PDB file of C-alpha atoms in Angstrom:
ATOM      1  CA  MET B   1      63.728  15.592 -25.534  1.00 38.00           C
ATOM      2  CA  LEU B   2      64.414  12.848 -28.325  1.00 40.00           C
ATOM      3  CA  SER B   3      63.868  14.303 -31.926  1.00 41.00           C
ATOM      4  CA  GLU B   4      62.196  12.448 -34.577  1.00 41.00           C
ATOM      5  CA  GLN B   5      64.647  11.958 -36.894  1.00 45.00           C
ATOM      6  CA  THR B   6      64.574  10.123 -40.369  1.00 48.00           C
ATOM      7  CA  SER B   7      66.090   6.692 -39.970  1.00 50.00           C
ATOM      8  CA  PRO B   8      69.342   6.148 -41.861  1.00 57.00           C
ATOM      9  CA  THR B   9      69.766   3.789 -44.757  1.00 57.00           C
ATOM     10  CA  ILE B  10      71.646   0.531 -43.864  1.00 59.00           C
ATOM     11  CA  PRO B  11      74.403   0.117 -45.724  1.00 49.00           C
ATOM     12  CA  ARG B  12      75.012  -3.308 -47.341  1.00 41.00           C
ATOM     13  CA  THR B  13      78.601  -4.167 -46.345  1.00 38.00           C
ATOM     14  CA  HIS B  14      79.485  -2.211 -42.867  1.00 44.00           C
ATOM     15  CA  ALA B  15      77.565  -1.500 -39.573  1.00 45.00           C
ATOM     16  CA  LEU B  16      75.208   0.921 -39.433  1.00 43.00           C
ATOM     17  CA  THR B  17      78.369  -7.397 -38.501  1.00 38.00           C
ATOM     18  CA  ASN B  18      78.138 -10.445 -17.332  1.00 42.00           C
ATOM     19  CA  HIS B  19      76.700  -8.152 -15.080  1.00 42.00           C
ATOM     20  CA  LYS B  20      73.358  -6.802 -15.510  1.00 49.00           C
ATOM     21  CA  HIS B  21      73.457  -3.017 -14.954  1.00 50.00           C
ATOM     22  CA  ILE B  22      71.630   0.172 -15.405  1.00 47.00           C
ATOM     23  CA  VAL B  23      73.827   3.508 -15.450  1.00 45.00           C
ATOM     24  CA  PRO B  24      72.060   5.979 -12.651  1.00 42.00           C
ATOM     25  CA  MET B  25      70.977   9.083 -14.076  1.00 39.00           C
ATOM     26  CA  ARG B  26      73.350  11.762 -12.565  1.00 39.00           C
ATOM     27  CA  THR B  27      71.783  14.895 -11.238  1.00 36.00           C
ATOM     28  CA  HIS B  28      73.772  17.395 -13.193  1.00 39.00           C
ATOM     29  CA  MET B  29      72.861  15.524 -16.609  1.00 43.00           C
ATOM     30  CA  ARG B  30      69.823  17.161 -18.558  1.00 50.00           C
ATOM     31  CA  VAL B  31      66.691  15.411 -18.209  1.00 52.00           C
ATOM     32  CA  GLY B  32      66.762  14.107 -21.894  1.00 71.00           C
ATOM     33  CA  PHE B  33      68.636  13.557 -24.971  1.00 80.00           C
ATOM     34  CA  ILE B  34      68.988  16.066 -27.943  1.00 86.00           C
ATOM     35  CA  SER B  35      68.585  13.233 -30.496  1.00 91.00           C
ATOM     36  CA  ARG B  36      68.483   9.280 -30.538  1.00 92.00           C
ATOM     37  CA  ALA B  37      71.684   9.900 -32.121  1.00 94.00           C
ATOM     38  CA  GLU B  38      73.188  11.435 -29.221  1.00 94.00           C
ATOM     39  CA  ALA B  39      71.763   8.337 -26.907  1.00 93.00           C
ATOM     40  CA  GLY B  40      73.427   5.932 -29.335  1.00 95.00           C
ATOM     41  CA  LYS B  41      76.993   7.835 -28.878  1.00 95.00           C
ATOM     42  CA  THR B  42      76.563   7.607 -25.075  1.00 94.00           C
ATOM     43  CA  LEU B  43      75.446   3.979 -25.029  1.00 95.00           C
ATOM     44  CA  ALA B  44      78.430   3.241 -27.337  1.00 96.00           C
ATOM     45  CA  ARG B  45      81.018   4.550 -24.609  1.00 95.00           C
ATOM     46  CA  LEU B  46      79.205   2.216 -22.312  1.00 95.00           C
ATOM     47  CA  LEU B  47      79.632  -0.789 -24.584  1.00 97.00           C
ATOM     48  CA  LYS B  48      83.314  -0.670 -25.497  1.00 96.00           C
ATOM     49  CA  TYR B  49      83.667  -3.994 -24.301  1.00 96.00           C
ATOM     50  CA  TYR B  50      82.111  -5.180 -27.596  1.00 97.00           C
ATOM     51  CA  ASP B  51      83.997  -2.850 -29.810  1.00 97.00           C
ATOM     52  CA  ASN B  52      85.287  -4.973 -32.666  1.00 97.00           C
ATOM     53  CA  LYS B  53      83.978  -8.173 -31.221  1.00 96.00           C
ATOM     54  CA  PRO B  54      83.759 -11.296 -33.246  1.00 96.00           C
ATOM     55  CA  ASN B  55      80.334 -12.806 -33.716  1.00 96.00           C
ATOM     56  CA  THR B  56      78.453  -9.766 -32.498  1.00 97.00           C
ATOM     57  CA  ILE B  57      75.627  -7.910 -34.248  1.00 97.00           C
ATOM     58  CA  VAL B  58      73.803  -4.633 -33.341  1.00 97.00           C
ATOM     59  CA  LEU B  59      69.711  -5.527 -34.022  1.00 97.00           C
ATOM     60  CA  SER B  60      67.745  -2.547 -34.024  1.00 96.00           C
ATOM     61  CA  ILE B  61      64.006  -3.111 -32.876  1.00 94.00           C
ATOM     62  CA  ASN B  62      62.177  -1.531 -35.882  1.00 93.00           C
ATOM     63  CA  SER B  63      63.210   1.375 -37.467  1.00 93.00           C
ATOM     64  CA  ALA B  64      62.748   4.122 -35.015  1.00 92.00           C
ATOM     65  CA  PRO B  65      66.027   3.442 -32.838  1.00 94.00           C
ATOM     66  CA  LEU B  66      67.894   3.348 -36.117  1.00 95.00           C
ATOM     67  CA  PRO B  67      69.899   6.324 -35.474  1.00 95.00           C
ATOM     68  CA  LEU B  68      70.797   5.042 -31.871  1.00 96.00           C
ATOM     69  CA  ALA B  69      71.747   1.669 -33.257  1.00 96.00           C
ATOM     70  CA  ASN B  70      73.600   3.237 -36.017  1.00 96.00           C
ATOM     71  CA  GLU B  71      75.840   4.984 -33.702  1.00 97.00           C
ATOM     72  CA  ILE B  72      76.665   2.148 -31.717  1.00 97.00           C
ATOM     73  CA  ALA B  73      77.530   0.140 -34.863  1.00 97.00           C
ATOM     74  CA  VAL B  74      79.614   2.659 -36.087  1.00 97.00           C
ATOM     75  CA  LYS B  75      81.319   3.466 -33.069  1.00 97.00           C
ATOM     76  CA  LEU B  76      81.951  -0.067 -32.306  1.00 97.00           C
ATOM     77  CA  ASN B  77      82.684  -1.166 -35.888  1.00 97.00           C
ATOM     78  CA  LEU B  78      79.975  -3.850 -35.635  1.00 97.00           C
ATOM     79  CA  PRO B  79      77.235  -5.072 -38.397  1.00 97.00           C
ATOM     80  CA  LEU B  80      73.956  -3.538 -38.066  1.00 97.00           C
ATOM     81  CA  ASP B  81      70.575  -5.028 -39.108  1.00 97.00           C
ATOM     82  CA  LEU B  82      66.697  -4.737 -38.393  1.00 96.00           C
ATOM     83  CA  PHE B  83      64.729  -6.851 -36.611  1.00 95.00           C
ATOM     84  CA  LEU B  84      61.137  -6.101 -37.860  1.00 95.00           C
ATOM     85  CA  ILE B  85      58.463  -6.844 -35.221  1.00 93.00           C
ATOM     86  CA  ARG B  86      54.691  -5.917 -34.905  1.00 91.00           C
ATOM     87  CA  THR B  87      53.124  -6.571 -31.894  1.00 87.00           C
ATOM     88  CA  LEU B  88      49.770  -8.073 -31.911  1.00 85.00           C
ATOM     89  CA  LYS B  89      46.900  -6.373 -29.984  1.00 80.00           C
ATOM     90  CA  ALA B  90      43.313  -7.034 -29.012  1.00 72.00           C
ATOM     91  CA  ASP B  91      41.113  -4.777 -26.864  1.00 65.00           C
ATOM     92  CA  GLY B  92      44.218  -2.599 -26.206  1.00 72.00           C
ATOM     93  CA  TRP B  93      46.313  -5.490 -24.912  1.00 74.00           C
ATOM     94  CA  THR B  94      49.605  -6.904 -26.698  1.00 80.00           C
ATOM     95  CA  VAL B  95      48.727 -10.370 -27.310  1.00 82.00           C
ATOM     96  CA  GLY B  96      51.652 -11.380 -29.378  1.00 85.00           C
ATOM     97  CA  ALA B  97      54.090 -10.702 -32.178  1.00 90.00           C
ATOM     98  CA  VAL B  98      55.151 -11.526 -35.710  1.00 90.00           C
ATOM     99  CA  THR B  99      58.453 -10.858 -37.451  1.00 93.00           C
ATOM    100  CA  ASP B 100      59.427 -11.046 -41.066  1.00 91.00           C
ATOM    101  CA  ARG B 101      62.302 -13.333 -40.169  1.00 91.00           C
ATOM    102  CA  THR B 102      59.866 -16.468 -39.834  1.00 89.00           C
ATOM    103  CA  GLU B 103      56.338 -17.357 -40.781  1.00 87.00           C
ATOM    104  CA  GLU B 104      55.757 -18.768 -37.149  1.00 83.00           C
ATOM    105  CA  PRO B 105      53.955 -16.054 -34.818  1.00 84.00           C
ATOM    106  CA  LEU B 106      54.664 -15.504 -31.164  1.00 84.00           C
ATOM    107  CA  LEU B 107      50.791 -16.004 -30.828  1.00 77.00           C
ATOM    108  CA  LYS B 108      48.274 -16.953 -33.510  1.00 68.00           C
ATOM    109  CA  ASP B 109      45.463 -14.221 -33.727  1.00 70.00           C
ATOM    110  CA  GLN B 110      42.839 -13.054 -36.398  1.00 66.00           C
ATOM    111  CA  ILE B 111      45.134  -9.782 -36.939  1.00 74.00           C
ATOM    112  CA  ILE B 112      48.342 -11.498 -37.870  1.00 81.00           C
ATOM    113  CA  ARG B 113      47.640 -10.902 -41.522  1.00 81.00           C
ATOM    114  CA  GLU B 114      47.100  -7.209 -41.278  1.00 81.00           C
ATOM    115  CA  GLU B 115      50.457  -7.014 -39.049  1.00 85.00           C
ATOM    116  CA  ARG B 116      52.202  -9.097 -41.515  1.00 88.00           C
ATOM    117  CA  SER B 117      51.018  -6.489 -44.344  1.00 90.00           C
ATOM    118  CA  GLN B 118      52.883  -3.831 -42.021  1.00 90.00           C
ATOM    119  CA  LEU B 119      55.979  -5.923 -42.040  1.00 93.00           C
ATOM    120  CA  ASP B 120      56.041  -6.145 -45.872  1.00 93.00           C
ATOM    121  CA  MET B 121      55.733  -2.330 -46.185  1.00 94.00           C
ATOM    122  CA  GLN B 122      58.464  -1.795 -43.818  1.00 93.00           C
ATOM    123  CA  ARG B 123      61.007  -4.290 -45.416  1.00 93.00           C
ATOM    124  CA  THR B 124      60.133  -2.626 -48.771  1.00 94.00           C
ATOM    125  CA  LEU B 125      60.954   0.872 -47.171  1.00 94.00           C
ATOM    126  CA  PHE B 126      63.954  -0.197 -45.338  1.00 93.00           C
ATOM    127  CA  GLN B 127      65.329  -2.982 -47.451  1.00 93.00           C
ATOM    128  CA  PRO B 128      67.271  -4.596 -44.116  1.00 94.00           C
ATOM    129  CA  PRO B 129      70.030  -7.231 -45.164  1.00 94.00           C
ATOM    130  CA  ASN B 130      68.404  -9.851 -42.748  1.00 94.00           C
ATOM    131  CA  LEU B 131      71.720 -11.229 -41.819  1.00 93.00           C
ATOM    132  CA  PRO B 132      71.553 -14.814 -40.791  1.00 93.00           C
ATOM    133  CA  LEU B 133      71.679 -15.081 -36.936  1.00 93.00           C
ATOM    134  CA  SER B 134      74.588 -17.278 -35.627  1.00 94.00           C
ATOM    135  CA  THR B 135      74.169 -20.385 -34.259  1.00 93.00           C
ATOM    136  CA  SER B 136      77.247 -20.267 -32.218  1.00 96.00           C
ATOM    137  CA  GLU B 137      76.476 -20.130 -27.932  1.00 96.00           C
ATOM    138  CA  ASN B 138      79.427 -17.608 -28.237  1.00 96.00           C
ATOM    139  CA  ALA B 139      77.585 -15.160 -30.206  1.00 97.00           C
ATOM    140  CA  THR B 140      76.136 -11.662 -29.111  1.00 97.00           C
ATOM    141  CA  ILE B 141      73.115  -9.669 -30.186  1.00 97.00           C
ATOM    142  CA  LEU B 142      73.146  -6.007 -28.850  1.00 97.00           C
ATOM    143  CA  LEU B 143      69.475  -5.701 -29.033  1.00 96.00           C
ATOM    144  CA  ALA B 144      69.049  -1.844 -29.484  1.00 95.00           C
ATOM    145  CA  THR B 145      66.123   0.319 -29.001  1.00 92.00           C
ATOM    146  CA  ASP B 146      65.492   4.108 -28.108  1.00 89.00           C
ATOM    147  CA  GLY B 147      63.628   3.600 -25.141  1.00 84.00           C
ATOM    148  CA  VAL B 148      61.610   0.876 -23.048  1.00 83.00           C
ATOM    149  CA  GLN B 149      58.521   2.142 -21.200  1.00 75.00           C
ATOM    150  CA  THR B 150      56.441  -1.225 -20.935  1.00 74.00           C
ATOM    151  CA  GLY B 151      58.747  -3.341 -22.680  1.00 80.00           C
ATOM    152  CA  GLN B 152      56.352  -5.445 -24.359  1.00 81.00           C
ATOM    153  CA  SER B 153      58.040  -5.178 -27.865  1.00 85.00           C
ATOM    154  CA  SER B 154      61.450  -5.618 -26.534  1.00 90.00           C
ATOM    155  CA  ARG B 155      60.137  -8.672 -24.630  1.00 88.00           C
ATOM    156  CA  ALA B 156      58.752  -9.941 -27.669  1.00 88.00           C
ATOM    157  CA  ALA B 157      61.577  -9.373 -29.641  1.00 93.00           C
ATOM    158  CA  ILE B 158      63.856 -11.387 -27.160  1.00 94.00           C
ATOM    159  CA  THR B 159      61.279 -14.459 -26.940  1.00 91.00           C
ATOM    160  CA  LEU B 160      61.295 -14.426 -31.019  1.00 92.00           C
ATOM    161  CA  LEU B 161      65.072 -14.493 -31.158  1.00 95.00           C
ATOM    162  CA  LYS B 162      64.830 -17.670 -28.827  1.00 94.00           C
ATOM    163  CA  LYS B 163      62.004 -19.239 -30.575  1.00 92.00           C
ATOM    164  CA  MET B 164      63.828 -18.920 -33.783  1.00 93.00           C
ATOM    165  CA  GLY B 165      66.694 -20.930 -32.375  1.00 93.00           C
ATOM    166  CA  TYR B 166      69.354 -18.362 -31.491  1.00 96.00           C
ATOM    167  CA  LYS B 167      71.131 -19.525 -28.587  1.00 95.00           C
ATOM    168  CA  GLY B 168      73.987 -16.917 -27.890  1.00 97.00           C
ATOM    169  CA  LYS B 169      73.822 -13.628 -25.546  1.00 97.00           C
ATOM    170  CA  ILE B 170      71.163 -11.169 -25.618  1.00 97.00           C
ATOM    171  CA  VAL B 171      72.168  -7.600 -24.455  1.00 96.00           C
ATOM    172  CA  LEU B 172      69.262  -5.366 -24.541  1.00 94.00           C
ATOM    173  CA  VAL B 173      70.677  -1.409 -24.956  1.00 93.00           C
ATOM    174  CA  ALA B 174      68.480   1.546 -24.669  1.00 91.00           C
ATOM    175  CA  GLY B 175      68.758   5.203 -24.053  1.00 89.00           C
ATOM    176  CA  VAL B 176      65.903   4.898 -21.525  1.00 88.00           C
ATOM    177  CA  ILE B 177      64.600   1.797 -19.391  1.00 86.00           C
ATOM    178  CA  GLY B 178      61.890   2.549 -16.891  1.00 80.00           C
ATOM    179  CA  SER B 179      62.582   0.924 -13.537  1.00 78.00           C
ATOM    180  CA  ASP B 180      60.075  -1.531 -13.682  1.00 77.00           C
ATOM    181  CA  ALA B 181      61.015  -2.674 -17.061  1.00 78.00           C
ATOM    182  CA  GLN B 182      64.474  -3.012 -15.725  1.00 78.00           C
ATOM    183  CA  LYS B 183      63.440  -5.845 -13.013  1.00 79.00           C
ATOM    184  CA  MET B 184      61.567  -7.636 -15.984  1.00 81.00           C
ATOM    185  CA  PHE B 185      64.501  -7.929 -18.256  1.00 85.00           C
ATOM    186  CA  LYS B 186      66.845  -8.873 -15.571  1.00 81.00           C
ATOM    187  CA  ARG B 187      65.061 -12.399 -16.428  1.00 85.00           C
ATOM    188  CA  ASP B 188      64.855 -11.946 -20.055  1.00 89.00           C
ATOM    189  CA  ALA B 189      68.038 -10.751 -21.160  1.00 93.00           C
ATOM    190  CA  ASP B 190      71.663 -11.773 -20.519  1.00 94.00           C
ATOM    191  CA  ASP B 191      72.536  -7.862 -19.902  1.00 93.00           C
ATOM    192  CA  VAL B 192      70.576  -4.624 -19.840  1.00 91.00           C
ATOM    193  CA  ILE B 193      72.515  -1.483 -20.506  1.00 90.00           C
ATOM    194  CA  ALA B 194      70.864   1.777 -20.318  1.00 89.00           C
ATOM    195  CA  VAL B 195      72.003   5.498 -20.039  1.00 87.00           C
ATOM    196  CA  LYS B 196      68.986   6.190 -17.796  1.00 83.00           C
ATOM    197  CA  GLY B 197      66.840   4.525 -15.825  1.00 77.00           C
ATOM    198  CA  PRO B 198      63.980   6.816 -14.289  1.00 74.00           C
ATOM    199  CA  GLN B 199      60.972   5.420 -12.052  1.00 69.00           C
ATOM    200  CA  ASN B 200      58.389   6.960 -14.636  1.00 70.00           C
ATOM    201  CA  VAL B 201      59.479   7.032 -18.352  1.00 68.00           C
ATOM    202  CA  GLY B 202      56.491   8.807 -19.872  1.00 65.00           C
ATOM    203  CA  THR B 203      56.377   8.547 -23.294  1.00 66.00           C
ATOM    204  CA  VAL B 204      59.609   7.198 -25.032  1.00 64.00           C
ATOM    205  CA  GLY B 205      59.776  10.454 -27.293  1.00 65.00           C
ATOM    206  CA  MET B 206      59.633  12.675 -24.025  1.00 63.00           C
TER     207      MET B 206
END
């Protein structure tokens, strides 16, 4: 069970700077994690290749995965930042997304103004450093989230990063990624690394 913990404040000076694979769930492992931080520690061990890797950053998709992303960044001695994103919904369907890093939305919609106000509230609360994204094709972003059920927010984040001109490698890292989402992200991300890949995720909190 992933516990609901208060997200850490991002330090200003330190991290919180080719094969796709999902680590199978071992039968002797318990079903869930004690916390998002525990999932992050496990992911950090799987991501040792990126330890102190130049031009690499851990980017947390919104604030909920911060404890997970923070453990990765600290263990690998990498900078950490927030990628604040709000998905746009109409009649229960995700129709686009906006981020505080660019004025251009993923898809224009009448609810953009309301979602941008939510972004402003989150930016005021967490005060992310908004580190500039590298223009190098050799750069790497470890795009961190606690879990992926449908993958809509993570996919929107990847699309927005590319739309903003980022040309480097994008590695999606998560505690849990559903098997259906795994197939989708094999097309969207350069690499996908998760601790567990069950067929049915249910809610991410579970």
